[in-house]
Amino acid sequence: MYYVGVESDANVEGDDMRSIDFPAGKYIVVEGTAKTAPELFANLEGAAFFEILPNNTEYMYVGGPNAILKTAESATEVKGQAWIPVVAK
């Protein structure tokens, strides 16, 4: 399931909205670029869960919430980051 969100201190109002808190802690941050946002999201998710986490000896995934965000966008490129919460093994 995917959500579109914004950072806010406002109270959530309405049945079609949900507040998700991201706890303080350690996160693996993966950066990347792609031609489209869907391609960027797939690349970042793939890198985090199929390359970085399986080969990491210090940290393990704790089950979310995860965040994938766009940090810049132009007519030809989208840049972004994946934030994946982890704990020490």
Short mmCIF file of N, CA and C in Angstrom, two decimals:
data_model
loop_
_atom_site.label_atom_id
_atom_site.label_comp_id
_atom_site.label_asym_id
_atom_site.label_seq_id
_atom_site.Cartn_x
_atom_site.Cartn_y
_atom_site.Cartn_z
N MET A 1 0.84 -1.17 0.00
CA MET A 1 0.00 0.00 0.00
C MET A 1 0.89 1.24 0.00
N TYR A 2 0.51 2.22 -0.75
CA TYR A 2 1.27 3.46 -0.84
C TYR A 2 0.38 4.63 -0.44
N TYR A 3 0.99 5.63 0.16
CA TYR A 3 0.31 6.86 0.53
C TYR A 3 1.06 8.02 -0.08
N VAL A 4 0.35 9.11 -0.29
CA VAL A 4 0.98 10.37 -0.66
C VAL A 4 0.83 11.25 0.57
N GLY A 5 1.90 11.92 0.97
CA GLY A 5 1.81 12.67 2.21
C GLY A 5 2.62 13.94 2.23
N VAL A 6 2.44 14.65 3.31
CA VAL A 6 3.18 15.87 3.59
C VAL A 6 3.60 15.85 5.05
N GLU A 7 4.66 16.56 5.37
CA GLU A 7 5.06 16.72 6.76
C GLU A 7 4.23 17.83 7.37
N SER A 8 3.60 17.56 8.52
CA SER A 8 2.73 18.55 9.12
C SER A 8 2.56 18.29 10.61
N ASP A 9 2.32 19.35 11.35
CA ASP A 9 1.96 19.24 12.77
C ASP A 9 0.45 19.38 12.96
N ALA A 10 -0.29 19.57 11.88
CA ALA A 10 -1.74 19.75 11.96
C ALA A 10 -2.43 18.45 12.34
N ASN A 11 -3.60 18.58 12.94
CA ASN A 11 -4.41 17.41 13.25
C ASN A 11 -5.05 16.87 11.99
N VAL A 12 -5.18 15.55 11.92
CA VAL A 12 -5.79 14.90 10.77
C VAL A 12 -7.30 15.01 10.90
N GLU A 13 -7.95 15.47 9.83
CA GLU A 13 -9.40 15.58 9.83
C GLU A 13 -9.95 14.88 8.60
N GLY A 14 -10.99 14.09 8.78
CA GLY A 14 -11.63 13.43 7.66
C GLY A 14 -11.33 11.95 7.63
N ASP A 15 -12.30 11.18 7.12
CA ASP A 15 -12.17 9.73 7.05
C ASP A 15 -11.20 9.28 5.97
N ASP A 16 -10.87 10.17 5.03
CA ASP A 16 -9.99 9.79 3.94
C ASP A 16 -8.53 10.18 4.20
N MET A 17 -8.22 10.56 5.45
CA MET A 17 -6.85 10.94 5.81
C MET A 17 -6.36 10.08 6.96
N ARG A 18 -5.05 9.97 7.04
CA ARG A 18 -4.44 9.17 8.09
C ARG A 18 -3.11 9.81 8.50
N SER A 19 -2.83 9.80 9.78
CA SER A 19 -1.56 10.30 10.29
C SER A 19 -0.62 9.13 10.52
N ILE A 20 0.59 9.22 9.99
CA ILE A 20 1.61 8.19 10.19
C ILE A 20 2.81 8.85 10.86
N ASP A 21 3.16 8.36 12.03
CA ASP A 21 4.31 8.89 12.75
C ASP A 21 5.56 8.09 12.41
N PHE A 22 6.64 8.80 12.17
CA PHE A 22 7.94 8.17 11.92
C PHE A 22 8.78 8.34 13.18
N PRO A 23 9.03 7.23 13.88
CA PRO A 23 9.73 7.33 15.16
C PRO A 23 11.19 7.74 15.00
N ALA A 24 11.71 8.36 16.05
CA ALA A 24 13.13 8.67 16.08
C ALA A 24 13.90 7.36 16.09
N GLY A 25 15.03 7.33 15.45
CA GLY A 25 15.84 6.13 15.41
C GLY A 25 16.77 6.14 14.23
N LYS A 26 17.32 5.00 13.93
CA LYS A 26 18.25 4.86 12.81
C LYS A 26 17.49 4.47 11.55
N TYR A 27 17.90 5.05 10.43
CA TYR A 27 17.31 4.76 9.13
C TYR A 27 18.44 4.55 8.12
N ILE A 28 18.28 3.58 7.25
CA ILE A 28 19.14 3.48 6.09
C ILE A 28 18.54 4.41 5.05
N VAL A 29 19.34 5.31 4.51
CA VAL A 29 18.86 6.26 3.51
C VAL A 29 19.52 5.92 2.18
N VAL A 30 18.69 5.61 1.18
CA VAL A 30 19.16 5.25 -0.15
C VAL A 30 18.78 6.38 -1.09
N GLU A 31 19.73 6.90 -1.85
CA GLU A 31 19.46 7.98 -2.79
C GLU A 31 19.56 7.46 -4.22
N GLY A 32 18.78 8.06 -5.11
CA GLY A 32 18.85 7.65 -6.50
C GLY A 32 18.20 8.64 -7.43
N THR A 33 18.33 8.38 -8.73
CA THR A 33 17.70 9.17 -9.78
C THR A 33 17.10 8.23 -10.80
N ALA A 34 16.08 8.70 -11.49
CA ALA A 34 15.43 7.93 -12.54
C ALA A 34 14.71 8.90 -13.47
N LYS A 35 14.16 8.36 -14.55
CA LYS A 35 13.44 9.20 -15.51
C LYS A 35 12.03 9.53 -15.05
N THR A 36 11.41 8.63 -14.25
CA THR A 36 10.05 8.85 -13.77
C THR A 36 9.97 8.52 -12.28
N ALA A 37 8.94 9.04 -11.62
CA ALA A 37 8.75 8.75 -10.20
C ALA A 37 8.50 7.27 -9.94
N PRO A 38 7.62 6.58 -10.71
CA PRO A 38 7.44 5.15 -10.46
C PRO A 38 8.74 4.35 -10.62
N GLU A 39 9.56 4.71 -11.60
CA GLU A 39 10.84 4.04 -11.79
C GLU A 39 11.77 4.32 -10.60
N LEU A 40 11.78 5.56 -10.13
CA LEU A 40 12.60 5.92 -8.97
C LEU A 40 12.18 5.11 -7.75
N PHE A 41 10.88 5.06 -7.47
CA PHE A 41 10.39 4.34 -6.29
C PHE A 41 10.76 2.87 -6.37
N ALA A 42 10.60 2.25 -7.53
CA ALA A 42 10.94 0.84 -7.69
C ALA A 42 12.44 0.62 -7.51
N ASN A 43 13.25 1.50 -8.07
CA ASN A 43 14.71 1.37 -7.95
C ASN A 43 15.17 1.50 -6.50
N LEU A 44 14.63 2.48 -5.79
CA LEU A 44 15.03 2.70 -4.40
C LEU A 44 14.59 1.54 -3.51
N GLU A 45 13.36 1.09 -3.69
CA GLU A 45 12.85 -0.04 -2.92
C GLU A 45 13.66 -1.30 -3.20
N GLY A 46 13.96 -1.54 -4.46
CA GLY A 46 14.77 -2.70 -4.84
C GLY A 46 16.16 -2.64 -4.24
N ALA A 47 16.80 -1.48 -4.33
CA ALA A 47 18.15 -1.33 -3.77
C ALA A 47 18.14 -1.55 -2.26
N ALA A 48 17.16 -0.99 -1.57
CA ALA A 48 17.11 -1.12 -0.11
C ALA A 48 16.88 -2.56 0.33
N PHE A 49 15.89 -3.23 -0.27
CA PHE A 49 15.48 -4.54 0.24
C PHE A 49 16.17 -5.73 -0.42
N PHE A 50 16.75 -5.53 -1.59
CA PHE A 50 17.38 -6.67 -2.27
C PHE A 50 18.89 -6.54 -2.42
N GLU A 51 19.44 -5.37 -2.11
CA GLU A 51 20.89 -5.18 -2.20
C GLU A 51 21.50 -4.78 -0.86
N ILE A 52 21.03 -3.68 -0.29
CA ILE A 52 21.66 -3.12 0.90
C ILE A 52 21.35 -3.92 2.16
N LEU A 53 20.07 -4.11 2.47
CA LEU A 53 19.73 -4.81 3.72
C LEU A 53 20.23 -6.25 3.77
N PRO A 54 20.10 -7.05 2.71
CA PRO A 54 20.60 -8.43 2.80
C PRO A 54 22.11 -8.53 3.01
N ASN A 55 22.85 -7.52 2.58
CA ASN A 55 24.30 -7.54 2.70
C ASN A 55 24.83 -6.75 3.90
N ASN A 56 23.94 -6.16 4.67
CA ASN A 56 24.34 -5.35 5.80
C ASN A 56 24.53 -6.23 7.03
N THR A 57 25.68 -6.14 7.67
CA THR A 57 25.96 -6.99 8.83
C THR A 57 25.70 -6.29 10.17
N GLU A 58 25.45 -4.98 10.15
CA GLU A 58 25.27 -4.23 11.39
C GLU A 58 23.81 -3.98 11.75
N TYR A 59 22.94 -3.82 10.74
CA TYR A 59 21.57 -3.42 11.00
C TYR A 59 20.58 -4.35 10.32
N MET A 60 19.36 -4.39 10.89
CA MET A 60 18.29 -5.17 10.27
C MET A 60 17.02 -4.32 10.24
N TYR A 61 16.17 -4.64 9.30
CA TYR A 61 14.90 -3.95 9.08
C TYR A 61 13.96 -4.21 10.24
N VAL A 62 13.23 -3.18 10.67
CA VAL A 62 12.30 -3.34 11.80
C VAL A 62 10.83 -3.31 11.39
N GLY A 63 10.53 -3.20 10.11
CA GLY A 63 9.14 -3.31 9.68
C GLY A 63 8.40 -2.02 9.42
N GLY A 64 9.05 -0.93 9.29
CA GLY A 64 8.39 0.29 8.87
C GLY A 64 7.91 1.14 10.04
N PRO A 65 7.37 2.31 9.70
CA PRO A 65 7.01 2.74 8.36
C PRO A 65 8.23 3.15 7.53
N ASN A 66 8.14 2.90 6.25
CA ASN A 66 9.16 3.29 5.28
C ASN A 66 8.69 4.56 4.57
N ALA A 67 9.63 5.31 4.07
CA ALA A 67 9.28 6.50 3.30
C ALA A 67 10.13 6.56 2.04
N ILE A 68 9.48 6.84 0.93
CA ILE A 68 10.19 7.12 -0.32
C ILE A 68 9.72 8.49 -0.77
N LEU A 69 10.66 9.40 -0.97
CA LEU A 69 10.27 10.75 -1.30
C LEU A 69 11.06 11.31 -2.46
N LYS A 70 10.41 12.21 -3.18
CA LYS A 70 11.09 12.94 -4.25
C LYS A 70 11.78 14.14 -3.63
N THR A 71 13.05 14.33 -3.97
CA THR A 71 13.78 15.49 -3.47
C THR A 71 13.99 16.56 -4.53
N ALA A 72 13.86 16.18 -5.80
CA ALA A 72 13.99 17.14 -6.91
C ALA A 72 13.37 16.51 -8.15
N GLU A 73 12.88 17.37 -9.04
CA GLU A 73 12.27 16.87 -10.28
C GLU A 73 12.47 17.89 -11.38
N SER A 74 12.85 17.40 -12.56
CA SER A 74 12.97 18.25 -13.74
C SER A 74 12.20 17.57 -14.87
N ALA A 75 12.27 18.12 -16.05
CA ALA A 75 11.58 17.53 -17.19
C ALA A 75 12.16 16.18 -17.59
N THR A 76 13.40 15.91 -17.21
CA THR A 76 14.07 14.68 -17.65
C THR A 76 14.50 13.75 -16.53
N GLU A 77 14.34 14.17 -15.26
CA GLU A 77 14.90 13.37 -14.17
C GLU A 77 14.16 13.62 -12.86
N VAL A 78 14.06 12.56 -12.06
CA VAL A 78 13.50 12.64 -10.72
C VAL A 78 14.55 12.12 -9.74
N LYS A 79 14.81 12.87 -8.68
CA LYS A 79 15.74 12.44 -7.64
C LYS A 79 14.95 12.15 -6.37
N GLY A 80 15.45 11.21 -5.58
CA GLY A 80 14.74 10.92 -4.35
C GLY A 80 15.54 10.09 -3.38
N GLN A 81 14.88 9.77 -2.27
CA GLN A 81 15.47 8.99 -1.19
C GLN A 81 14.46 7.99 -0.66
N ALA A 82 14.97 6.86 -0.21
CA ALA A 82 14.18 5.89 0.55
C ALA A 82 14.71 5.92 1.98
N TRP A 83 13.82 6.02 2.94
CA TRP A 83 14.18 5.98 4.36
C TRP A 83 13.61 4.69 4.93
N ILE A 84 14.50 3.80 5.38
CA ILE A 84 14.12 2.48 5.87
C ILE A 84 14.57 2.36 7.33
N PRO A 85 13.63 2.17 8.29
CA PRO A 85 14.03 2.09 9.70
C PRO A 85 14.75 0.78 10.00
N VAL A 86 15.81 0.88 10.80
CA VAL A 86 16.62 -0.29 11.15
C VAL A 86 16.99 -0.25 12.63
N VAL A 87 17.39 -1.41 13.15
CA VAL A 87 17.95 -1.52 14.49
C VAL A 87 19.23 -2.33 14.39
N ALA A 88 20.08 -2.21 15.40
CA ALA A 88 21.32 -2.99 15.43
C ALA A 88 20.99 -4.48 15.54
N LYS A 89 21.79 -5.31 14.86
CA LYS A 89 21.59 -6.77 14.94
C LYS A 89 22.08 -7.29 16.27
#
